[in-house]
PDB file of N, CA and C in Angstrom:
ATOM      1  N   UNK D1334     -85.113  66.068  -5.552  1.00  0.00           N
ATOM      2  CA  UNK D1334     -83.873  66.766  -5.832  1.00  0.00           C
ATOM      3  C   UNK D1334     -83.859  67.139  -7.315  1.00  0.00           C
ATOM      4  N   UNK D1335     -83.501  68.555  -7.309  1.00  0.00           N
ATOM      5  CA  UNK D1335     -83.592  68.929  -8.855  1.00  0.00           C
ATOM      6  C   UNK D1335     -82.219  68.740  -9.518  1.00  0.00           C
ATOM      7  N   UNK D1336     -82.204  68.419 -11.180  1.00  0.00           N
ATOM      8  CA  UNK D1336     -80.905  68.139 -11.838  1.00  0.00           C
ATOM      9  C   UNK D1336     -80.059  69.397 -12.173  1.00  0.00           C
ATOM     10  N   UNK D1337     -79.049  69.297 -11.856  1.00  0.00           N
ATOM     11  CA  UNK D1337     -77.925  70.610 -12.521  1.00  0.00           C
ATOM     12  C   UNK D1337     -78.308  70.359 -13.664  1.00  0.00           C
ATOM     13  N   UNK D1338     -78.250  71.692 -14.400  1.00  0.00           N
ATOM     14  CA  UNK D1338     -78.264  72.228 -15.677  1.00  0.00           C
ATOM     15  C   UNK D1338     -77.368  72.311 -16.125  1.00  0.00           C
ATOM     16  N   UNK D1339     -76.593  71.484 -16.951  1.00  0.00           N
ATOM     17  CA  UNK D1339     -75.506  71.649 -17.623  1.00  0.00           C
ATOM     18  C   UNK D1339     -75.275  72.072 -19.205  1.00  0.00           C
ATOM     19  N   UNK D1340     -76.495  72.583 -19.768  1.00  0.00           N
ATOM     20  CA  UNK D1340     -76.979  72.974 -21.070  1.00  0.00           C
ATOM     21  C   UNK D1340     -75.994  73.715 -21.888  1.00  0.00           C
ATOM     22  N   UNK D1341     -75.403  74.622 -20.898  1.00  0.00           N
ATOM     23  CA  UNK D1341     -74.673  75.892 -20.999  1.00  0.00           C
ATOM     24  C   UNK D1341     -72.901  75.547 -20.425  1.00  0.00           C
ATOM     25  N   UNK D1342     -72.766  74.101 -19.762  1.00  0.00           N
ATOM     26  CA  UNK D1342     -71.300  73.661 -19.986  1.00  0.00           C
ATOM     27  C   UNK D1342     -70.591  73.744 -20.882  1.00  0.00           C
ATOM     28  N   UNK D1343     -69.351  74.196 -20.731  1.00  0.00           N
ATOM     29  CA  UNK D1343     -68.037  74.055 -21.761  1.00  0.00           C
ATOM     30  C   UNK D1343     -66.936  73.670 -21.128  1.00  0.00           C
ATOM     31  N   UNK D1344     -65.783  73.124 -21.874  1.00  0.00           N
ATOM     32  CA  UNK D1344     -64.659  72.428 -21.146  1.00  0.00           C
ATOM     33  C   UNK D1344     -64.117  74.193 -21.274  1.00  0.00           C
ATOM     34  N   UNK D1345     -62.743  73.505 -20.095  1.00  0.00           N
ATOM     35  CA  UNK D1345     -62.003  74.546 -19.886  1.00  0.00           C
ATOM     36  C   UNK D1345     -60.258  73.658 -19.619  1.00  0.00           C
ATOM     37  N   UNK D1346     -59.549  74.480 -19.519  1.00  0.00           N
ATOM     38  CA  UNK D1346     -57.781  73.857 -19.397  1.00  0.00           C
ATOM     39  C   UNK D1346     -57.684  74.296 -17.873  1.00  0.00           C
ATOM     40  N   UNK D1347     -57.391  72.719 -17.477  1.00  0.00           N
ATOM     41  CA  UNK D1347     -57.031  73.047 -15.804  1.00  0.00           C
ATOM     42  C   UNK D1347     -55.975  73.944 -15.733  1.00  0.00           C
ATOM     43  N   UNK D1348     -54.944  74.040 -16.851  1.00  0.00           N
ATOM     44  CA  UNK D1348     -54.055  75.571 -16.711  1.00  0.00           C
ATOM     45  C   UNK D1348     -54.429  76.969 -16.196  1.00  0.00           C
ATOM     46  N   UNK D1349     -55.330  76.946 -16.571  1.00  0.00           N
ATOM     47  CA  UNK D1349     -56.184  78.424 -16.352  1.00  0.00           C
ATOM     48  C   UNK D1349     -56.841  78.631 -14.945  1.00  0.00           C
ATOM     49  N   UNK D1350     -56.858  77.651 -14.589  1.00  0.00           N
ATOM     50  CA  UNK D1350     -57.689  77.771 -13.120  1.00  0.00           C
ATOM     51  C   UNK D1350     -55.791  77.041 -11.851  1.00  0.00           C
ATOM     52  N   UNK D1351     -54.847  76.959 -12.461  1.00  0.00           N
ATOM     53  CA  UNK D1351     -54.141  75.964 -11.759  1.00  0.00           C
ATOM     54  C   UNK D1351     -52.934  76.348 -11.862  1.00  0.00           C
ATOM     55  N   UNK D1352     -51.610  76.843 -11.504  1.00  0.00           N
ATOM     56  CA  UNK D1352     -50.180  76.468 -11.788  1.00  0.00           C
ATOM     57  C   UNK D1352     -50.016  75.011 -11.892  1.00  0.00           C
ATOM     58  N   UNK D1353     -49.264  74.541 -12.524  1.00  0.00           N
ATOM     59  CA  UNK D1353     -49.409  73.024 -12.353  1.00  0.00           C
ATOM     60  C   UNK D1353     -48.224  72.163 -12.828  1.00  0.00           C
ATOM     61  N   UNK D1354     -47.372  71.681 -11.913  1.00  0.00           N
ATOM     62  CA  UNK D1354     -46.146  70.720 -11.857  1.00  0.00           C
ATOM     63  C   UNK D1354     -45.804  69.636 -11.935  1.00  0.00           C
ATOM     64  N   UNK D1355     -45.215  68.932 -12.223  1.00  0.00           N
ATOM     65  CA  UNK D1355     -44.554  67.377 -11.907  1.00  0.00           C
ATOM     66  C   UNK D1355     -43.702  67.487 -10.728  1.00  0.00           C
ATOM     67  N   UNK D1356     -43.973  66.108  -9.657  1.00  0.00           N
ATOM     68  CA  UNK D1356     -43.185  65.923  -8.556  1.00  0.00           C
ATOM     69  C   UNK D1356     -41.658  65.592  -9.175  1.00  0.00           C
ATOM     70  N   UNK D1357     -40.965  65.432  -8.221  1.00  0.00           N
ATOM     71  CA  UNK D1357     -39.363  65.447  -8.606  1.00  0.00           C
ATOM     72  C   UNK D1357     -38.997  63.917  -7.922  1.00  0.00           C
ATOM     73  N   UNK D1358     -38.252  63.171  -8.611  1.00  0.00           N
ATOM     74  CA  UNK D1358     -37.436  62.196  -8.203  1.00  0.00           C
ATOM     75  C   UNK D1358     -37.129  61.957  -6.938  1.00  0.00           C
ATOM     76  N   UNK D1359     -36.867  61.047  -5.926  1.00  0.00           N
ATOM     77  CA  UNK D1359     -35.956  61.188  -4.950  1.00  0.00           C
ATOM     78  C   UNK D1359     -35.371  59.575  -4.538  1.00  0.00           C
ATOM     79  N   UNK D1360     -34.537  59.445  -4.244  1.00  0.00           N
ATOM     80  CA  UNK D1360     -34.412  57.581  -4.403  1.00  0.00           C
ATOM     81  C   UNK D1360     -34.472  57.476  -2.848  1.00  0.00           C
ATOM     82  N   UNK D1361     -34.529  56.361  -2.379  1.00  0.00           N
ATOM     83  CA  UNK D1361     -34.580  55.925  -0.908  1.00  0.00           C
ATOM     84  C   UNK D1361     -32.810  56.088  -0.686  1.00  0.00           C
ATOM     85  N   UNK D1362     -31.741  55.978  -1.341  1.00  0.00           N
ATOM     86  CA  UNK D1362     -30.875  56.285  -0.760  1.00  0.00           C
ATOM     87  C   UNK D1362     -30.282  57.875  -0.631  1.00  0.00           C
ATOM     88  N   UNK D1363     -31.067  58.407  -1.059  1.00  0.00           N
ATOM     89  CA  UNK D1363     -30.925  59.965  -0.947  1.00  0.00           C
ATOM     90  C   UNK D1363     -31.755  60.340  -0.030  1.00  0.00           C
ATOM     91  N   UNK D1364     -32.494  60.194   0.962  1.00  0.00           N
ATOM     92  CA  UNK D1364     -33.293  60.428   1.190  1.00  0.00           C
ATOM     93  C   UNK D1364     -32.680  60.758   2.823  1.00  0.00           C
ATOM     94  N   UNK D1365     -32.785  61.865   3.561  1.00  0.00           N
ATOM     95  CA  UNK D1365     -32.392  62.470   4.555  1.00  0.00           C
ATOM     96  C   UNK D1365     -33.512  62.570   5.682  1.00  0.00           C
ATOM     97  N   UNK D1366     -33.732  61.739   6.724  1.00  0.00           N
ATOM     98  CA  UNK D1366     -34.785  61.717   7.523  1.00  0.00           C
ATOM     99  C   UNK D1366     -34.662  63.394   8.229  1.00  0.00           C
ATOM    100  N   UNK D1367     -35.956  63.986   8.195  1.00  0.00           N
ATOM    101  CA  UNK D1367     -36.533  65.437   8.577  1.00  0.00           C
ATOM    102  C   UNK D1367     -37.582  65.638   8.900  1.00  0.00           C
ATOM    103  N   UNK D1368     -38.713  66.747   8.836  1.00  0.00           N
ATOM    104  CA  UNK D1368     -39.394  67.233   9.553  1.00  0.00           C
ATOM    105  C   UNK D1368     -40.628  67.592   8.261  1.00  0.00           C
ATOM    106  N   UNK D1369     -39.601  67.564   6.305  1.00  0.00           N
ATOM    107  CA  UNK D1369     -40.489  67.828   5.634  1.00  0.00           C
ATOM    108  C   UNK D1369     -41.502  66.282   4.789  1.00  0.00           C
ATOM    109  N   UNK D1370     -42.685  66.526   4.375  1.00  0.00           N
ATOM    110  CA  UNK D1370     -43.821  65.682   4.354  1.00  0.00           C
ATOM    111  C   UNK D1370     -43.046  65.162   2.892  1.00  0.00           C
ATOM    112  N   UNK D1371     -43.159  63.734   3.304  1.00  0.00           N
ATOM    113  CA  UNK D1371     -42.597  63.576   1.543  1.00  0.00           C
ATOM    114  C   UNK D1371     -44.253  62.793   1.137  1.00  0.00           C
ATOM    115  N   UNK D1372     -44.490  62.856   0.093  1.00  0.00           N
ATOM    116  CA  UNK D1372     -45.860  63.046  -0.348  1.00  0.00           C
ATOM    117  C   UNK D1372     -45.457  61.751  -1.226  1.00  0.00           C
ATOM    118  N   UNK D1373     -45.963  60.779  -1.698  1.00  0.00           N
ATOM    119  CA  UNK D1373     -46.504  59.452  -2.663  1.00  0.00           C
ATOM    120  C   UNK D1373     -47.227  59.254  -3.024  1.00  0.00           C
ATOM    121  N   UNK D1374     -47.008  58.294  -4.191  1.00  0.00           N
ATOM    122  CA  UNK D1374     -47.928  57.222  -4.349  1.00  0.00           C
ATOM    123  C   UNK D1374     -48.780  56.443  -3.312  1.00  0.00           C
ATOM    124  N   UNK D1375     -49.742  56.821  -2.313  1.00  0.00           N
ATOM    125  CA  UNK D1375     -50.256  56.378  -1.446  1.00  0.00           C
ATOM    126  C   UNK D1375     -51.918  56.595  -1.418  1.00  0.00           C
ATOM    127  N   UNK D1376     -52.674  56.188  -0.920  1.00  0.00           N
ATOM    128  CA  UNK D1376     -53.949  56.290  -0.648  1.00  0.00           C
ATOM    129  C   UNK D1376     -54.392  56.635   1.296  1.00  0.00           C
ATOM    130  N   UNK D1377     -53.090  56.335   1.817  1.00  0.00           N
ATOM    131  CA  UNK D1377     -53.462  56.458   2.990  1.00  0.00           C
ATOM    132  C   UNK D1377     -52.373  58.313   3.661  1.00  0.00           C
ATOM    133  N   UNK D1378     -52.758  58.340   4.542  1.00  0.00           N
ATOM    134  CA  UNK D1378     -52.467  59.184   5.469  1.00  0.00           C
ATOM    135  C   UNK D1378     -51.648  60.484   4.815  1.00  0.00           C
ATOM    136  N   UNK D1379     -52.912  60.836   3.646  1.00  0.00           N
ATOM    137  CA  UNK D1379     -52.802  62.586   3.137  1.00  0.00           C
ATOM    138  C   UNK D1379     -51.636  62.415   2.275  1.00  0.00           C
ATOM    139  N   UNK D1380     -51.296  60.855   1.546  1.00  0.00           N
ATOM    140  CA  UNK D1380     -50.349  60.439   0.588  1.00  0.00           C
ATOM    141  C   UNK D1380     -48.955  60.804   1.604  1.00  0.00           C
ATOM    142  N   UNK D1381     -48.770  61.018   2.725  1.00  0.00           N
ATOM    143  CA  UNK D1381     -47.591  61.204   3.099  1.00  0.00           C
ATOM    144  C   UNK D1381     -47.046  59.877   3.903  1.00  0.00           C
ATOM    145  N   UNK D1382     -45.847  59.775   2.687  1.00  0.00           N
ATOM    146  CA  UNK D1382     -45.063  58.687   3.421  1.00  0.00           C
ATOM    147  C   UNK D1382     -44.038  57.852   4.499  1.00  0.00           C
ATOM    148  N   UNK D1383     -43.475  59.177   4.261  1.00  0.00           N
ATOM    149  CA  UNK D1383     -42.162  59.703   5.431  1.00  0.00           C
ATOM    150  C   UNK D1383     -42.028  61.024   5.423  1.00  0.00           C
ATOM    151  N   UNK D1384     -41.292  61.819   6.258  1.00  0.00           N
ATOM    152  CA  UNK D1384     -40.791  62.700   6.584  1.00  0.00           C
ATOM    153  C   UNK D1384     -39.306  62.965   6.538  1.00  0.00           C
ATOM    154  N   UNK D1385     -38.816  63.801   5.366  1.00  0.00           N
ATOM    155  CA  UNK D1385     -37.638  64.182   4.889  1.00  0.00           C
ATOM    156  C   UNK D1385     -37.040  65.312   5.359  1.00  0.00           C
ATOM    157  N   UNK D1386     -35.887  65.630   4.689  1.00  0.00           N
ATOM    158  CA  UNK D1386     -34.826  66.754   5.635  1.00  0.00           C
ATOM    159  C   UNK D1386     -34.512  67.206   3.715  1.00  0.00           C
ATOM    160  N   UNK D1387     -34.534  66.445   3.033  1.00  0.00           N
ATOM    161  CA  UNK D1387     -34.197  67.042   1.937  1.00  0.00           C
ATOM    162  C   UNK D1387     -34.753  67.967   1.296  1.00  0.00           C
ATOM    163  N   UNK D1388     -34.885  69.532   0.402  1.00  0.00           N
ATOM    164  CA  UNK D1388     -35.455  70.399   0.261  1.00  0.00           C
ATOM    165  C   UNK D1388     -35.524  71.088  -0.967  1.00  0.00           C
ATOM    166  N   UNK D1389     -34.344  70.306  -1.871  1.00  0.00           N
ATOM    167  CA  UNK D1389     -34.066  70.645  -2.994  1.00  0.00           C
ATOM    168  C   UNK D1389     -35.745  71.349  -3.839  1.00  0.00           C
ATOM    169  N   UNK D1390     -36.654  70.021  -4.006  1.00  0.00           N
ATOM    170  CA  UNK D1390     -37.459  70.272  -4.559  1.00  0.00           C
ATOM    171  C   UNK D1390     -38.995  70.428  -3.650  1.00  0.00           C
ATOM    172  N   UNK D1391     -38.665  71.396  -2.907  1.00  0.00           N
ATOM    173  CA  UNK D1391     -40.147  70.820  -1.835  1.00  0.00           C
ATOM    174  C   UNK D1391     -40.873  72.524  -2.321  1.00  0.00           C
ATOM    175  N   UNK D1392     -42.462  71.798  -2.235  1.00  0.00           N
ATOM    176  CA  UNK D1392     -43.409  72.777  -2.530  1.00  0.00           C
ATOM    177  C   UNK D1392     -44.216  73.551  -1.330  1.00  0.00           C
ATOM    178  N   UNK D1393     -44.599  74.468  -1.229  1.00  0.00           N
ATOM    179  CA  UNK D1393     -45.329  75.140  -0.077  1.00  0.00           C
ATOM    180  C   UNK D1393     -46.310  74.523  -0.387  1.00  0.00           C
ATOM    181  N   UNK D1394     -47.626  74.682   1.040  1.00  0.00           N
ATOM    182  CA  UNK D1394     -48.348  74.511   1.500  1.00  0.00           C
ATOM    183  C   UNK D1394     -49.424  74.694   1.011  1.00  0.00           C
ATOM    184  N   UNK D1395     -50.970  74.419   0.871  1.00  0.00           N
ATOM    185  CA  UNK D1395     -52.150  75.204   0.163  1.00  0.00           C
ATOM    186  C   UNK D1395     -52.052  74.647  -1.052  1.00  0.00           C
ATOM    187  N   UNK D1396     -51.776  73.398  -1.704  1.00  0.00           N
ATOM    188  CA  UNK D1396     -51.987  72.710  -2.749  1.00  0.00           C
ATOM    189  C   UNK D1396     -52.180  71.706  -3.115  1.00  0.00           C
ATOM    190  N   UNK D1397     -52.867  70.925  -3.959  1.00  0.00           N
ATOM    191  CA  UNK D1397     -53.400  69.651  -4.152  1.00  0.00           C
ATOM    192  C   UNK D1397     -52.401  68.948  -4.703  1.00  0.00           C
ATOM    193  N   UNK D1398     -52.142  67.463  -4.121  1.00  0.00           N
ATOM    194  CA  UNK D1398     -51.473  66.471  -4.821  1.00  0.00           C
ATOM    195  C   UNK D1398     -52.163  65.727  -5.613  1.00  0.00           C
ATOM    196  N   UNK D1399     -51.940  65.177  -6.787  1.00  0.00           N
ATOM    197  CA  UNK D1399     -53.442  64.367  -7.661  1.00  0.00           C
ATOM    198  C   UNK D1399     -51.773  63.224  -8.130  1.00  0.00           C
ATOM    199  N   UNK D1400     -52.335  61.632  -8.241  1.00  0.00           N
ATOM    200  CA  UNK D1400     -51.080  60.971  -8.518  1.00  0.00           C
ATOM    201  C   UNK D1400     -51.561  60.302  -9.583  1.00  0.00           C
ATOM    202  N   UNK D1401     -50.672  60.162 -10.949  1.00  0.00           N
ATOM    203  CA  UNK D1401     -50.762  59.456 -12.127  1.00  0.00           C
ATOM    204  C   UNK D1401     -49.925  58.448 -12.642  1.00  0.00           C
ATOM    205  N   UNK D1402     -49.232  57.686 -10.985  1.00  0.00           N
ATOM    206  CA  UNK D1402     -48.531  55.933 -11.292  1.00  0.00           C
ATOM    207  C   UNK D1402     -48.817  55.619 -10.077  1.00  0.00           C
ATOM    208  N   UNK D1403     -48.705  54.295 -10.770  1.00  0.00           N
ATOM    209  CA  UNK D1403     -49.057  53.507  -9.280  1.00  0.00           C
ATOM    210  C   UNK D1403     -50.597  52.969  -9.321  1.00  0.00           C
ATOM    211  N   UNK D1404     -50.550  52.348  -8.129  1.00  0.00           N
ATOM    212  CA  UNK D1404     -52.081  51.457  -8.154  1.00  0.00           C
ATOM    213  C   UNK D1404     -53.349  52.876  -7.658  1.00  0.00           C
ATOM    214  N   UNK D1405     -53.019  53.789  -7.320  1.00  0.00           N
ATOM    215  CA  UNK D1405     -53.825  55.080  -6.832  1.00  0.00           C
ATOM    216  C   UNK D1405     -54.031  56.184  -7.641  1.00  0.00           C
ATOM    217  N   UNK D1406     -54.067  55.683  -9.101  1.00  0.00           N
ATOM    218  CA  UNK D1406     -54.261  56.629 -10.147  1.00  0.00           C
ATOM    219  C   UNK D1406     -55.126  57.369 -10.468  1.00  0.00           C
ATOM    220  N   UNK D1407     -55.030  58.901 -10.128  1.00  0.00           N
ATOM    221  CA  UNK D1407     -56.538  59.823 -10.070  1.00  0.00           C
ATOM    222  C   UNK D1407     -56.183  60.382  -8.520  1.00  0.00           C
ATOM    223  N   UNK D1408     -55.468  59.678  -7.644  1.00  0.00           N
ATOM    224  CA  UNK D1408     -55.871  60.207  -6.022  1.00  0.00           C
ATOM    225  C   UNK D1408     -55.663  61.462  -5.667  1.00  0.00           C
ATOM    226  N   UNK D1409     -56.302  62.217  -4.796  1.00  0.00           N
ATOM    227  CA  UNK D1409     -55.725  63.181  -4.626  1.00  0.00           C
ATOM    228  C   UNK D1409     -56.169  63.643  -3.112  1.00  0.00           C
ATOM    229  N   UNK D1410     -55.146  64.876  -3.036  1.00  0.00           N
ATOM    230  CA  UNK D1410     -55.268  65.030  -1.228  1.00  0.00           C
ATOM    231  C   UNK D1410     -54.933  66.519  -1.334  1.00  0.00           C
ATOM    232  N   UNK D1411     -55.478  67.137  -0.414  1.00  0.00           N
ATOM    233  CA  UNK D1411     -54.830  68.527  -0.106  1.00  0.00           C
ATOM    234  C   UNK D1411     -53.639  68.227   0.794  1.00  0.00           C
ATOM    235  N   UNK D1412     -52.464  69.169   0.745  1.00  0.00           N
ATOM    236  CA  UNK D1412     -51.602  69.537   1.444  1.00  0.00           C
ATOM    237  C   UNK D1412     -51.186  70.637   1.655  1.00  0.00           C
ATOM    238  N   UNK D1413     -51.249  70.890   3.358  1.00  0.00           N
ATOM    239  CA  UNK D1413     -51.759  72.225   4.212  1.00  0.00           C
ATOM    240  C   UNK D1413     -50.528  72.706   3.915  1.00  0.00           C
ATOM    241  N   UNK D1414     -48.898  71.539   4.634  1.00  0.00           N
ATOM    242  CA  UNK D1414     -48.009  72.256   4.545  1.00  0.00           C
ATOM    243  C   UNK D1414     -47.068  71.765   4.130  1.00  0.00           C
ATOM    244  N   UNK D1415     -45.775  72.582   3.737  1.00  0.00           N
ATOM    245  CA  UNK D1415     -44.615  72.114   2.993  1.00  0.00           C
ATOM    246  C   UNK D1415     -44.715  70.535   2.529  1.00  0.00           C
ATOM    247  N   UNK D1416     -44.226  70.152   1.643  1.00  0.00           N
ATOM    248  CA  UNK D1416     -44.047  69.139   1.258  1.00  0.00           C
ATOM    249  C   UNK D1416     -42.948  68.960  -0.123  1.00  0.00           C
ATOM    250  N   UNK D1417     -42.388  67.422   0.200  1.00  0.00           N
ATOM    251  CA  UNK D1417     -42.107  67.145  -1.629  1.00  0.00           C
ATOM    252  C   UNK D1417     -43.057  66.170  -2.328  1.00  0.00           C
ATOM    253  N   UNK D1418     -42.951  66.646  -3.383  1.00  0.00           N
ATOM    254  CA  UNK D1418     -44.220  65.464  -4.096  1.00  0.00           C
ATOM    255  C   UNK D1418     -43.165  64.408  -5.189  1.00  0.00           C
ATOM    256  N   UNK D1419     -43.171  63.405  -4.796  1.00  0.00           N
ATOM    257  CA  UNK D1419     -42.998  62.338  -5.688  1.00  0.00           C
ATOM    258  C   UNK D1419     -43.129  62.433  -7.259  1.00  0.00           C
ATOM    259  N   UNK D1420     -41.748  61.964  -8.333  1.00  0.00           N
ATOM    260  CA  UNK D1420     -42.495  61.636  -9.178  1.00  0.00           C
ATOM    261  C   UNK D1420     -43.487  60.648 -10.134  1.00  0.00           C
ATOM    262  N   UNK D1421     -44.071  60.762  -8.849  1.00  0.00           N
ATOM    263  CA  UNK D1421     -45.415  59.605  -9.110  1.00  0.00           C
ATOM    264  C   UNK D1421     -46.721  60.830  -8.922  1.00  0.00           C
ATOM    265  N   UNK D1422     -46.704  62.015  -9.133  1.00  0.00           N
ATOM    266  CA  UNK D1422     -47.599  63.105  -8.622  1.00  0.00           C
ATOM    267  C   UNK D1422     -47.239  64.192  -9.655  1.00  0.00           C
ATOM    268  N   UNK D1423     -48.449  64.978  -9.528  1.00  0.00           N
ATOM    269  CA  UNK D1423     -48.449  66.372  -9.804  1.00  0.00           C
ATOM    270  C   UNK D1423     -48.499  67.238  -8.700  1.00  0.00           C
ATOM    271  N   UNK D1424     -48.343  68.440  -8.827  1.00  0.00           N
ATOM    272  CA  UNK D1424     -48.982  69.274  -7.696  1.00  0.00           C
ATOM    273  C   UNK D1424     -49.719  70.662  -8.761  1.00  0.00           C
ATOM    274  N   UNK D1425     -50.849  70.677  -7.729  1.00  0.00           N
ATOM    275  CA  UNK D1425     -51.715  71.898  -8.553  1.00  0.00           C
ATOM    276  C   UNK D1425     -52.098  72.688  -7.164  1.00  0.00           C
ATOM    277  N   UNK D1426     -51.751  74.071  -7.878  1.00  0.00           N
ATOM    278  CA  UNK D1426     -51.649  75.325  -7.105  1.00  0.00           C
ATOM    279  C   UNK D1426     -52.461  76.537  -7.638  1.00  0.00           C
ATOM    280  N   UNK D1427     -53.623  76.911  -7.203  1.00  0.00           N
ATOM    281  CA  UNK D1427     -54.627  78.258  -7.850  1.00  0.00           C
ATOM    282  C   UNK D1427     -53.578  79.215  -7.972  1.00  0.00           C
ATOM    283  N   UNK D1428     -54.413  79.306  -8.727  1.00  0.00           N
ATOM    284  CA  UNK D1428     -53.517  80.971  -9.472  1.00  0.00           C
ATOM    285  C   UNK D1428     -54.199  82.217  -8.775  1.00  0.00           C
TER     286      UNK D1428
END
């Protein structure tokens, strides 16, 4: 197996390749059982934890969750559809 050539690497700003957000708050007593993906701090099942009705802050579909609290720091998952993301998350969306 031959080595990538990285001779000719340079950094770049995930801005440029990314829209890129902070998840939004939501407390367990606000929280309205529904149909939309509420997204976490999780490692298991595509970071989705429950399923919410609340919509205030929910993101479309076709974007990566990556999470920076919690014991799953670095994780990340695609999410196909609607969701809210925790603020225990980012969400990154191609430009």
């Amino acid at each position: 197996m031959s080595k990538i050539n990285i001779e000719n690497w340079k950094s770049f700003r995930l801005d440029t390749l990314f829209d890129i957000k902070k998840g939004s708050r939501l407390t367990k007593a606000d929280i309205k059982d529904g149909g939309i993906n509420y997204v976490s701090a999780s490692s298991f099942n595509n970071g989705i934890t429950n399923h919410i009705a609340n919509s205030e802050h929910v993101h479309e579909g076709n974007a990566l969750t990556v999470t920076y609290d919690g014991s799953d720091i670095g994780r990340s998952f695609y999410q196909e559809k609607r969701f809210w993301a925790t603020d225990s998350g980012i969400v990154f969306r191609a430009l």
